[in-house]
Tab-separated table of C-alpha atoms in Angstrom:
chain	number	residue	atom	x	y	z
A	1	MET	CA	126.664	82.756	71.974
A	2	GLY	CA	129.322	84.605	70.000
A	3	SER	CA	127.400	84.541	66.671
A	4	LYS	CA	127.932	87.136	63.939
A	5	GLY	CA	125.614	89.728	62.516
A	6	PRO	CA	124.809	90.455	58.854
A	7	GLU	CA	128.209	92.100	58.236
A	8	GLY	CA	130.140	89.287	59.883
A	9	LYS	CA	130.739	91.209	63.120
A	10	PRO	CA	130.117	89.653	66.543
A	11	ASP	CA	126.677	90.504	67.878
A	12	ASP	CA	127.110	89.007	71.387
A	13	GLY	CA	124.463	86.380	70.692
A	14	LEU	CA	121.734	88.928	69.870
A	15	SER	CA	120.525	86.985	66.824
A	16	GLU	CA	120.102	83.805	68.843
A	17	ILE	CA	118.312	85.705	71.573
A	18	MET	CA	115.925	87.246	69.033
A	19	LEU	CA	115.180	83.877	67.457
A	20	GLU	CA	114.532	82.344	70.866
A	21	ALA	CA	112.338	85.312	71.839
A	22	GLU	CA	110.362	85.061	68.579
A	23	SER	CA	109.725	81.352	69.128
A	24	PHE	CA	108.738	81.947	72.754
A	25	LEU	CA	106.329	84.780	71.917
A	26	THR	CA	104.661	82.673	69.236
A	27	LYS	CA	104.156	79.939	71.806
A	28	LEU	CA	102.742	82.396	74.374
A	29	LEU	CA	100.293	83.994	71.960
A	30	THR	CA	98.883	80.629	70.910
A	31	ILE	CA	98.226	79.318	74.437
A	32	ASN	CA	94.560	78.389	74.830
A	33	PRO	CA	92.460	79.773	77.708
A	34	PRO	CA	92.422	77.532	80.801
A	35	ALA	CA	90.123	74.501	80.662
A	36	PRO	CA	87.742	73.776	83.567
A	37	SER	CA	89.947	70.855	84.629
A	38	ASP	CA	93.061	73.044	84.814
A	39	PRO	CA	94.107	74.149	88.310
A	40	ILE	CA	92.516	77.448	89.303
A	41	VAL	CA	95.345	78.320	91.676
A	42	ARG	CA	98.817	77.092	92.485
A	43	LYS	CA	100.545	78.470	95.576
A	44	LEU	CA	104.043	78.041	96.907
A	45	ASN	CA	104.407	76.596	100.380
A	46	THR	CA	107.009	77.878	102.834
A	47	HIS	CA	109.696	75.427	101.722
A	48	GLU	CA	109.061	76.163	98.032
A	49	ILE	CA	109.280	79.924	98.629
A	50	GLN	CA	112.657	79.581	100.320
A	51	HIS	CA	113.885	77.208	97.620
A	52	MET	CA	112.794	79.522	94.799
A	53	GLN	CA	114.283	82.624	96.365
A	54	HIS	CA	117.574	80.794	96.789
A	55	GLU	CA	117.719	79.034	93.428
A	56	VAL	CA	116.521	81.580	90.883
A	57	MET	CA	118.479	84.691	91.836
A	58	PRO	CA	121.106	85.996	89.383
A	59	ASP	CA	124.711	84.944	89.875
A	60	ASP	CA	128.029	85.892	88.253
A	61	HIS	CA	127.665	83.715	85.180
A	62	PRO	CA	125.338	83.962	82.147
A	63	ARG	CA	122.666	81.341	81.557
A	64	ASP	CA	120.995	79.995	78.445
A	65	LEU	CA	117.917	82.089	77.594
A	66	SER	CA	115.783	79.017	76.940
A	67	SER	CA	116.381	77.671	80.454
A	68	VAL	CA	115.736	81.080	82.034
A	69	LEU	CA	112.452	81.376	80.153
A	70	GLN	CA	111.475	77.939	81.443
A	71	GLU	CA	112.265	79.153	84.963
A	72	ALA	CA	110.138	82.243	84.358
A	73	MET	CA	107.168	80.139	83.248
A	74	ALA	CA	107.593	77.918	86.317
A	75	ILE	CA	107.544	81.040	88.515
A	76	PHE	CA	104.434	82.451	86.835
A	77	ASP	CA	102.739	79.068	87.133
A	78	ASN	CA	102.306	79.740	90.851
A	79	ARG	CA	99.362	82.093	90.642
A	80	MET	CA	95.587	82.283	90.579
A	81	ARG	CA	94.409	81.963	86.986
A	82	LEU	CA	91.934	84.829	86.802
A	83	THR	CA	90.851	83.826	83.281
A	84	HIS	CA	89.922	80.317	84.431
A	85	PRO	CA	86.217	79.703	83.652
A	86	HIS	CA	85.612	78.833	87.330
A	87	CYS	CA	87.481	81.800	88.824
A	88	PHE	CA	85.140	84.351	90.407
A	89	SER	CA	87.362	85.833	93.113
A	90	TYR	CA	88.018	89.524	93.708
A	91	ILE	CA	87.218	91.408	90.472
A	92	PRO	CA	89.124	89.129	88.098
A	93	ALA	CA	90.963	90.592	85.135
A	94	CYS	CA	89.995	88.731	81.963
A	95	PRO	CA	91.978	90.426	79.192
A	96	THR	CA	91.113	89.818	75.565
A	97	SER	CA	93.797	88.584	73.172
A	98	LEU	CA	93.731	92.118	71.753
A	99	ALA	CA	94.727	93.486	75.154
A	100	TYR	CA	97.691	91.104	75.305
A	101	LEU	CA	98.706	92.233	71.840
A	102	GLY	CA	98.303	95.908	72.743
A	103	ASP	CA	100.342	95.452	75.907
A	104	LEU	CA	103.077	93.691	73.942
A	105	LEU	CA	103.125	96.439	71.323
A	106	THR	CA	103.307	99.100	74.049
A	107	SER	CA	106.229	97.341	75.730
A	108	ILE	CA	108.169	96.839	72.502
A	109	CYS	CA	107.751	100.428	71.303
A	110	ASN	CA	108.596	101.552	74.873
A	111	VAL	CA	107.368	105.117	74.475
A	112	ASN	CA	107.662	107.527	77.388
A	113	ALA	CA	104.208	109.080	77.211
A	114	ALA	CA	105.085	111.877	79.615
A	115	SER	CA	105.465	114.673	77.069
A	116	TRP	CA	104.362	115.470	73.550
A	117	ASP	CA	107.931	115.863	72.302
A	118	VAL	CA	108.760	112.181	72.758
A	119	SER	CA	105.248	110.764	72.337
A	120	SER	CA	103.236	112.856	69.917
A	121	GLY	CA	101.316	109.905	68.429
A	122	PRO	CA	100.428	108.042	71.663
A	123	SER	CA	99.824	111.361	73.439
A	124	ALA	CA	97.353	112.416	70.750
A	125	VAL	CA	95.547	109.071	71.111
A	126	GLU	CA	95.502	109.319	74.916
A	127	LYS	CA	93.984	112.796	74.759
A	128	ALA	CA	91.338	111.574	72.292
A	129	MET	CA	90.623	108.513	74.447
A	130	ILE	CA	90.107	110.691	77.529
A	131	ALA	CA	87.575	112.784	75.603
A	132	TRP	CA	85.844	109.650	74.260
A	133	LEU	CA	85.653	107.934	77.651
A	134	GLY	CA	84.402	111.136	79.280
A	135	ALA	CA	81.671	111.408	76.652
A	136	GLN	CA	80.553	107.825	77.379
A	137	LEU	CA	79.955	108.893	80.993
A	138	GLY	CA	78.221	112.122	80.033
A	139	LEU	CA	81.012	114.443	81.173
A	140	PRO	CA	81.286	117.795	79.342
A	141	ASP	CA	83.762	118.731	76.610
A	142	SER	CA	85.948	120.374	79.273
A	143	VAL	CA	86.828	116.916	80.623
A	144	GLY	CA	90.449	116.160	81.304
A	145	GLY	CA	92.387	113.209	82.601
A	146	CYS	CA	95.094	110.678	82.022
A	147	PHE	CA	95.843	106.983	82.198
A	148	VAL	CA	97.394	105.809	85.464
A	149	SER	CA	98.373	102.469	86.980
A	150	GLY	CA	94.926	101.640	88.386
A	151	GLY	CA	91.973	102.709	90.496
A	152	SER	CA	94.085	103.395	93.574
A	153	MET	CA	96.217	105.961	91.754
A	154	ALA	CA	93.161	107.379	89.959
A	155	ASN	CA	91.380	107.885	93.287
A	156	MET	CA	94.421	109.551	94.785
A	157	ALA	CA	94.883	111.891	91.823
A	158	ALA	CA	91.209	112.911	92.050
A	159	ILE	CA	91.458	113.523	95.816
A	160	ILE	CA	94.518	115.745	95.285
A	161	ALA	CA	92.644	117.722	92.617
A	162	ALA	CA	89.634	118.093	94.930
A	163	ARG	CA	91.807	119.210	97.850
A	164	ASP	CA	93.599	121.864	95.800
A	165	GLU	CA	90.412	123.072	94.116
A	166	VAL	CA	88.134	123.335	97.161
A	167	LEU	CA	90.294	123.928	100.223
A	168	HIS	CA	92.503	126.785	101.264
A	169	PRO	CA	95.701	125.289	102.736
A	170	ARG	CA	94.703	126.539	106.207
A	171	GLN	CA	91.388	124.667	105.965
A	172	ARG	CA	92.902	121.232	105.458
A	173	GLY	CA	92.966	120.398	109.157
A	174	ASP	CA	89.224	121.095	109.489
A	175	ALA	CA	88.184	119.397	106.262
A	176	VAL	CA	85.687	116.509	106.264
A	177	ILE	CA	85.442	113.695	103.735
A	178	TYR	CA	82.234	111.644	103.391
A	179	ILE	CA	82.320	107.994	102.392
A	180	SER	CA	79.963	105.047	102.910
A	181	ASP	CA	80.526	101.785	104.750
A	182	GLN	CA	81.006	100.178	101.309
A	183	THR	CA	83.754	102.514	100.085
A	184	HIS	CA	86.888	100.825	98.758
A	185	ILE	CA	89.990	100.777	100.952
A	186	SER	CA	91.985	102.606	98.259
A	187	ILE	CA	90.093	105.790	99.172
A	188	LEU	CA	91.228	105.608	102.805
A	189	LYS	CA	94.765	104.843	101.681
A	190	ALA	CA	94.758	107.805	99.295
A	191	LEU	CA	93.410	110.113	102.007
A	192	HIS	CA	96.197	109.015	104.337
A	193	ILE	CA	98.855	109.568	101.670
A	194	THR	CA	97.471	113.026	100.864
A	195	GLY	CA	97.679	114.139	104.484
A	196	PHE	CA	94.182	113.653	105.903
A	197	MET	CA	93.635	112.028	109.281
A	198	ASP	CA	91.227	109.241	110.206
A	199	TYR	CA	89.069	111.587	112.305
A	200	GLN	CA	88.415	113.709	109.202
A	201	VAL	CA	86.641	110.816	107.460
A	202	HIS	CA	82.901	110.609	108.151
A	203	LYS	CA	81.598	107.137	107.313
A	204	ILE	CA	77.891	107.132	106.428
A	205	PRO	CA	75.749	103.980	106.782
A	206	THR	CA	74.133	102.366	103.761
A	207	ASP	CA	70.524	101.304	103.255
A	208	ASP	CA	69.140	97.816	102.609
A	209	GLU	CA	70.480	97.999	99.043
A	210	PHE	CA	73.978	98.942	100.303
A	211	ARG	CA	73.687	102.461	98.881
A	212	ILE	CA	74.755	105.471	100.921
A	213	ASP	CA	71.884	106.872	102.999
A	214	VAL	CA	71.391	110.384	101.592
A	215	ASP	CA	69.272	111.636	104.528
A	216	ILE	CA	71.893	110.620	107.089
A	217	LEU	CA	74.560	112.169	104.854
A	218	ARG	CA	72.678	115.453	104.623
A	219	ARG	CA	72.274	115.667	108.412
A	220	ALA	CA	75.948	114.840	108.914
A	221	ILE	CA	77.012	117.700	106.640
A	222	ILE	CA	74.793	120.156	108.530
A	223	THR	CA	76.139	118.981	111.898
A	224	ASP	CA	79.745	119.200	110.750
A	225	ARG	CA	79.277	122.747	109.440
A	226	GLN	CA	77.654	123.827	112.709
A	227	SER	CA	80.675	122.542	114.613
A	228	GLY	CA	83.088	124.599	112.510
A	229	ARG	CA	84.330	121.872	110.223
A	230	VAL	CA	84.652	122.173	106.429
A	231	PRO	CA	82.829	119.545	104.342
A	232	PHE	CA	84.688	119.343	101.043
A	233	LEU	CA	84.643	115.864	99.474
A	234	LEU	CA	81.950	113.233	98.914
A	235	VAL	CA	82.944	109.832	97.513
A	236	ALA	CA	80.225	107.834	95.759
A	237	ASN	CA	80.346	104.185	94.715
A	238	CYS	CA	79.596	103.163	91.158
A	239	GLY	CA	79.885	99.416	91.607
A	240	SER	CA	81.164	98.687	95.110
A	241	THR	CA	83.662	95.853	95.385
A	242	ASN	CA	81.688	94.031	98.073
A	243	THR	CA	78.271	93.797	96.447
A	244	GLY	CA	78.364	95.806	93.199
A	245	SER	CA	76.014	98.418	94.691
A	246	ILE	CA	75.629	101.768	92.950
A	247	ASP	CA	74.916	104.869	95.016
A	248	PRO	CA	72.057	107.241	94.028
A	249	LEU	CA	74.245	109.381	91.801
A	250	HIS	CA	71.706	112.080	90.892
A	251	ALA	CA	70.722	112.619	94.521
A	252	LEU	CA	74.364	112.859	95.550
A	253	ALA	CA	75.131	115.245	92.688
A	254	ASP	CA	72.246	117.478	93.807
A	255	LEU	CA	73.488	117.464	97.393
A	256	ALA	CA	77.103	118.116	96.390
A	257	ARG	CA	76.007	121.022	94.193
A	258	ASP	CA	73.877	122.572	96.941
A	259	GLU	CA	76.581	122.173	99.585
A	260	GLY	CA	79.547	123.198	97.427
A	261	ILE	CA	81.231	119.810	97.891
A	262	TRP	CA	83.414	118.010	95.350
A	263	LEU	CA	81.746	114.794	94.165
A	264	HIS	CA	84.134	111.988	93.288
A	265	VAL	CA	82.700	108.757	91.869
A	266	ASP	CA	84.751	105.619	92.339
A	267	GLY	CA	83.817	103.866	89.125
A	268	ALA	CA	86.857	101.602	88.940
A	269	TYR	CA	84.553	98.615	88.476
A	270	GLY	CA	81.170	100.015	87.499
A	271	ALA	CA	81.940	102.912	85.161
A	272	SER	CA	82.335	100.394	82.325
A	273	ILE	CA	78.558	99.845	82.444
A	274	ALA	CA	78.367	103.081	80.428
A	275	LEU	CA	79.316	101.061	77.331
A	276	SER	CA	76.348	98.698	77.734
A	277	ASP	CA	73.246	99.592	75.725
A	278	ARG	CA	71.132	97.388	78.018
A	279	HIS	CA	72.309	98.511	81.430
A	280	HIS	CA	73.833	101.989	81.121
A	281	ASP	CA	70.819	103.547	82.882
A	282	LEU	CA	72.088	101.974	86.125
A	283	ILE	CA	74.824	104.609	86.303
A	284	ASP	CA	72.785	107.563	85.110
A	285	GLY	CA	74.118	110.666	86.822
A	286	ILE	CA	77.789	109.733	86.793
A	287	GLY	CA	78.398	112.504	84.267
A	288	ARG	CA	77.531	115.081	86.950
A	289	ALA	CA	80.585	114.126	89.022
A	290	ASP	CA	83.573	116.423	89.477
A	291	SER	CA	85.892	113.432	89.071
A	292	VAL	CA	85.677	109.748	88.236
A	293	SER	CA	88.084	106.821	88.571
A	294	TRP	CA	87.857	103.976	86.071
A	295	ASP	CA	89.801	100.748	85.582
A	296	GLY	CA	90.313	99.309	82.130
A	297	HIS	CA	91.787	96.165	83.655
A	298	LYS	CA	88.494	95.383	85.318
A	299	TRP	CA	85.450	95.441	83.042
A	300	LEU	CA	87.147	96.696	79.860
A	301	PHE	CA	89.143	93.461	79.598
A	302	GLN	CA	92.644	94.937	79.689
A	303	THR	CA	95.856	93.733	81.303
A	304	TYR	CA	96.826	95.179	84.671
A	305	GLY	CA	98.099	98.738	84.716
A	306	CYS	CA	95.206	100.383	82.856
A	307	GLY	CA	93.556	102.926	85.161
A	308	ILE	CA	91.953	106.235	84.233
A	309	VAL	CA	91.298	109.431	86.190
A	310	LEU	CA	88.817	111.914	84.726
A	311	THR	CA	87.891	115.363	85.980
A	312	ARG	CA	85.028	117.543	84.858
A	313	ASP	CA	87.477	120.300	83.990
A	314	VAL	CA	91.015	119.551	82.820
A	315	HIS	CA	92.280	122.605	84.712
A	316	SER	CA	91.583	120.838	88.016
A	317	LEU	CA	94.316	118.304	87.314
A	318	ARG	CA	96.661	120.832	85.759
A	319	ARG	CA	96.346	123.066	88.833
A	320	SER	CA	97.553	120.220	91.050
A	321	PHE	CA	100.146	118.481	88.901
A	322	ALA	CA	101.652	120.967	86.438
A	323	VAL	CA	105.425	121.398	86.821
A	324	ASP	CA	108.165	122.881	84.716
A	325	ALA	CA	111.920	122.623	84.375
A	326	GLU	CA	114.437	123.828	81.836
A	327	TYR	CA	115.128	120.297	80.601
A	328	ILE	CA	111.494	119.407	79.868
A	329	SER	CA	110.155	122.674	78.453
A	330	SER	CA	108.853	121.865	74.989
A	331	THR	CA	109.965	123.888	71.992
A	332	LEU	CA	108.543	121.527	69.372
A	333	ALA	CA	105.009	121.077	70.603
A	334	PRO	CA	102.117	122.792	68.794
A	335	ARG	CA	99.627	124.936	70.646
A	336	ASP	CA	97.011	123.095	72.750
A	337	ASN	CA	99.108	119.944	72.972
A	338	THR	CA	99.036	117.907	76.159
A	339	ASN	CA	102.064	117.027	78.237
A	340	PHE	CA	100.606	114.345	80.454
A	341	TYR	CA	103.170	114.818	83.205
A	342	ASN	CA	101.154	117.996	83.910
A	343	LEU	CA	97.905	116.070	84.451
A	344	GLY	CA	98.988	113.296	86.817
A	345	PRO	CA	101.518	112.300	89.461
A	346	GLU	CA	103.975	110.531	87.133
A	347	LEU	CA	106.767	111.826	84.952
A	348	SER	CA	108.080	108.804	83.037
A	349	ARG	CA	105.080	106.674	82.138
A	350	PRO	CA	104.181	104.043	79.515
A	351	ALA	CA	101.658	104.676	76.743
A	352	ARG	CA	98.876	102.956	78.697
A	353	ALA	CA	96.064	104.243	76.481
A	354	MET	CA	97.259	102.367	73.414
A	355	SER	CA	96.154	98.879	74.469
A	356	LEU	CA	92.620	100.013	75.334
A	357	TRP	CA	92.488	102.022	72.118
A	358	LEU	CA	93.570	98.977	70.073
A	359	THR	CA	90.910	96.829	71.740
A	360	LEU	CA	88.076	99.302	71.268
A	361	ARG	CA	89.187	100.259	67.766
A	362	THR	CA	89.095	96.580	66.747
A	363	LEU	CA	85.962	95.425	68.581
A	364	GLY	CA	83.918	98.624	68.586
A	365	ARG	CA	81.881	100.025	71.474
A	366	GLN	CA	78.828	97.839	70.826
A	367	ARG	CA	80.755	94.557	70.990
A	368	MET	CA	82.514	95.686	74.167
A	369	GLY	CA	79.108	96.499	75.642
A	370	GLU	CA	77.852	93.017	74.791
A	371	MET	CA	80.839	91.495	76.588
A	372	ILE	CA	79.932	93.564	79.653
A	373	ASP	CA	76.314	92.403	79.325
A	374	GLN	CA	77.530	88.810	79.585
A	375	GLY	CA	78.705	89.528	83.132
A	376	PHE	CA	75.204	90.716	84.044
A	377	LEU	CA	73.701	87.568	82.525
A	378	LEU	CA	76.069	85.261	84.415
A	379	ALA	CA	75.389	86.990	87.748
A	380	ARG	CA	71.623	86.869	87.249
A	381	THR	CA	71.898	83.209	86.296
A	382	ALA	CA	73.775	82.499	89.513
A	383	ASP	CA	71.281	84.525	91.578
A	384	GLY	CA	68.307	82.679	90.108
A	385	LYS	CA	69.902	79.256	90.525
A	386	ILE	CA	70.896	79.893	94.141
A	387	ARG	CA	67.293	80.787	94.982
A	388	GLN	CA	66.164	77.351	93.744
A	389	TYR	CA	68.102	75.542	96.461
A	390	LYS	CA	67.271	75.248	100.163
A	391	ASN	CA	68.992	77.097	102.990
A	392	TRP	CA	70.680	79.765	100.892
A	393	ILE	CA	70.185	83.488	101.461
A	394	ILE	CA	71.237	86.383	99.224
A	395	PRO	CA	71.900	89.260	101.655
A	396	ALA	CA	72.377	91.994	99.045
A	397	PRO	CA	70.697	92.718	95.709
A	398	THR	CA	72.517	91.443	92.618
A	399	VAL	CA	73.060	94.726	90.769
A	400	ALA	CA	75.842	94.136	88.259
A	401	SER	CA	78.105	91.079	87.992
A	402	ILE	CA	78.642	90.405	91.724
A	403	VAL	CA	76.546	87.920	93.709
A	404	VAL	CA	76.827	87.414	97.480
A	405	PHE	CA	75.209	84.358	99.054
A	406	ARG	CA	75.333	82.594	102.419
A	407	TYR	CA	74.567	79.011	103.317
A	408	ALA	CA	72.346	79.105	106.386
A	409	PRO	CA	70.848	75.722	107.330
A	410	PRO	CA	68.726	75.780	110.502
A	411	GLY	CA	70.123	74.841	113.907
A	412	ILE	CA	73.471	76.637	113.565
A	413	ASP	CA	74.151	79.988	115.217
A	414	GLU	CA	75.590	82.951	113.285
A	415	GLU	CA	79.191	82.284	114.323
A	416	GLY	CA	78.815	78.659	113.268
A	417	LEU	CA	77.450	79.773	109.910
A	418	ASP	CA	80.450	82.087	109.482
A	419	THR	CA	82.767	79.128	110.005
A	420	LEU	CA	80.700	76.919	107.717
A	421	ASN	CA	80.715	79.390	104.825
A	422	LYS	CA	84.448	79.927	105.156
A	423	ALA	CA	84.952	76.159	105.039
A	424	ILE	CA	82.756	75.878	101.936
A	425	SER	CA	84.896	78.489	100.168
A	426	GLN	CA	88.108	76.720	101.164
A	427	ARG	CA	86.846	73.355	99.941
A	428	LEU	CA	85.646	74.787	96.638
A	429	LEU	CA	89.168	76.023	95.992
A	430	SER	CA	91.070	73.025	97.380
A	431	GLU	CA	88.937	70.628	95.306
A	432	ASN	CA	89.397	72.820	92.202
A	433	ILE	CA	85.658	73.363	91.808
A	434	ALA	CA	85.690	77.159	91.866
A	435	ALA	CA	87.435	80.209	93.244
A	436	ILE	CA	84.547	81.709	95.186
A	437	LEU	CA	86.029	83.530	98.151
A	438	THR	CA	84.327	85.166	101.124
A	439	THR	CA	83.552	88.686	102.240
A	440	LYS	CA	81.752	90.288	105.185
A	441	ILE	CA	78.201	91.533	104.727
A	442	ARG	CA	76.945	93.382	107.807
A	443	GLY	CA	79.625	91.572	109.774
A	444	ARG	CA	78.711	88.057	108.622
A	445	THR	CA	80.892	85.794	106.471
A	446	THR	CA	79.348	85.394	103.037
A	447	LEU	CA	80.373	83.741	99.793
A	448	ARG	CA	81.018	86.192	96.967
A	449	MET	CA	81.431	85.636	93.247
A	450	CYS	CA	82.182	88.152	90.521
A	451	ALA	CA	81.433	87.046	86.959
A	452	MET	CA	83.550	88.990	84.454
A	453	ASN	CA	84.705	86.405	81.923
A	454	PRO	CA	82.819	86.878	78.628
A	455	LEU	CA	83.785	83.359	77.524
A	456	VAL	CA	81.809	81.719	80.354
A	457	LYS	CA	78.302	80.462	79.477
A	458	PRO	CA	75.179	80.489	81.678
A	459	GLU	CA	75.090	76.660	81.607
A	460	THR	CA	78.513	76.632	83.266
A	461	ILE	CA	77.187	78.845	86.049
A	462	GLU	CA	74.107	76.672	86.583
A	463	ASP	CA	76.210	73.516	86.881
A	464	LEU	CA	78.678	75.250	89.171
A	465	ILE	CA	75.980	76.440	91.593
A	466	ARG	CA	74.643	72.884	91.690
A	467	GLN	CA	78.090	71.676	92.718
A	468	VAL	CA	78.367	74.425	95.333
A	469	ASP	CA	75.061	73.347	96.875
A	470	ILE	CA	76.120	69.682	96.975
A	471	LEU	CA	79.425	70.583	98.608
A	472	ALA	CA	77.699	72.891	101.125
A	473	GLN	CA	75.340	70.118	102.173
A	474	SER	CA	78.276	67.734	102.516
A	475	GLU	CA	80.267	70.172	104.642
A	476	ALA	CA	77.283	70.921	106.888
A	477	SER	CA	76.611	67.197	107.307
A	478	GLU	CA	80.226	66.477	108.268
A	479	ARG	CA	80.156	69.245	110.833
A	480	HIS	CA	76.831	67.997	112.209
A	481	LYS	CA	78.324	64.522	112.725
A	482	SER	CA	81.255	65.977	114.615
A	483	TYR	CA	79.090	67.872	117.129
A	484	PRO	CA	78.176	64.823	119.306
A	485	LYS	CA	81.826	63.753	119.415
A	486	MET	CA	82.887	67.238	120.460
A	487	ALA	CA	80.178	67.403	123.122
A	488	LYS	CA	81.169	63.963	124.452
A	489	MET	CA	84.827	64.997	124.685
A	490	LEU	CA	83.883	68.236	126.425
A	491	HIS	CA	81.660	66.352	128.880
A	492	ALA	CA	84.488	63.936	129.723
A	493	HIS	CA	86.892	66.842	130.161
A	494	CYS	CA	84.515	68.637	132.496
A	495	GLN	CA	83.923	65.477	134.528
A	496	GLU	CA	87.635	65.475	135.259
A	497	ARG	CA	87.404	69.093	136.441
A	498	PRO	CA	84.631	69.494	139.068
A	499	GLY	CA	82.952	72.873	139.155
A	500	VAL	CA	83.026	73.404	135.385
A	501	ASP	CA	79.571	73.836	133.838
A	502	VAL	CA	78.704	71.654	130.881
A	503	PHE	CA	76.721	73.532	128.214
A	504	GLN	CA	73.950	71.827	126.288
A	505	HIS	CA	74.395	72.003	122.489
A	506	SER	CA	71.196	71.967	120.497
A	507	HIS	CA	71.185	70.270	117.107
């Protein structure tokens, strides 16, 4: 500390800090992707949490940057490594090195992309990116939108636009929103934040392919109208989080048009399929939506914080979010510029579009589509391999890059199978084989894997499923051995307590 700058004046250690930062960034950008033997997840236990919260907080005295950076890396080390080749939990973000670079560039330039005056270059790119992304989905030239923090904020912005476009303020209490039993929780959260009550949400069952049942939906709309309610919003899934299912978008667009209902498509995960030359037909009809949410940090391989909201007509967003004040009125902006604080809920906001632009500009749409295709290939490889082994069921069609599968050996009731599948998932993670977590499919515990990493090969998936089957057999066998012991203990316990019935357990 206390070094001098170029003119011999003290610079408060800035030069040393910059040198240390340069060395650290070089090290970060040359880190290799995780190897299969690397830990998939590291989690703090209760003692470690308390210790960390006590030890790493700032105090009155400065510390050496190098040691603080080491502390930071130790903190970040306690996480699930979503880019690990055996990580298939949630919808894992697998950013490209270009996305890291774009995120770094965005942070260093630190542009406030709220208004054209302070962000004319990034704002021009964001506007062009919105038009380009809308065109990939088949939305018209009137499309508008902005980059937001993620699918949750994109869904909420779209719901606000729908509310203000369709409903008179006095109708809000009678309004009805239609979702399916596969709709993402962010929709319900957004509805709550925007003032709608639980009783205003009409949940429609799905069919055997986990797509919303259009006939039941149509009858529900008729019934609600007859009882004086106001149907106004229909939410469709384009890649549900549970199974990857895609609702019948053309049929829903027809129904929404006929009934005068706003159609919002939650495409946070599945809208990216539009960039695939092989599979884009799966989402045919998405361009007929009134609004779409889309996450770049899912299947466009960006870092977190890259969400997109699109509306069929830019005026829908402007009607809901446009504000003005004497200190932000632009005098420098040319005609037809875009101040993005007028198209979304945020004022100060980073230039989120730049990282996705840099990635697509470098790779091109076709290469990005091929990376998306890899996810399809990995999921189909897993599906096919699972079907080769005994006692596995696949309770939902494998549509995109999500596979759900349940180990169901004979002689175990449904509750026992729930427990068994949960135990299989826990062992896979604890033994560092794979992060394959569980979900509920029609109320039953099921293993679920989402393949998003374009660096993973089909051979890796085949070997992994083999290991999953071996572990499942082992876990079932261990549980089978424990049943007689449990029954014997229960029998002895009941013998000590006359009048208690002893049940017979069938193996």
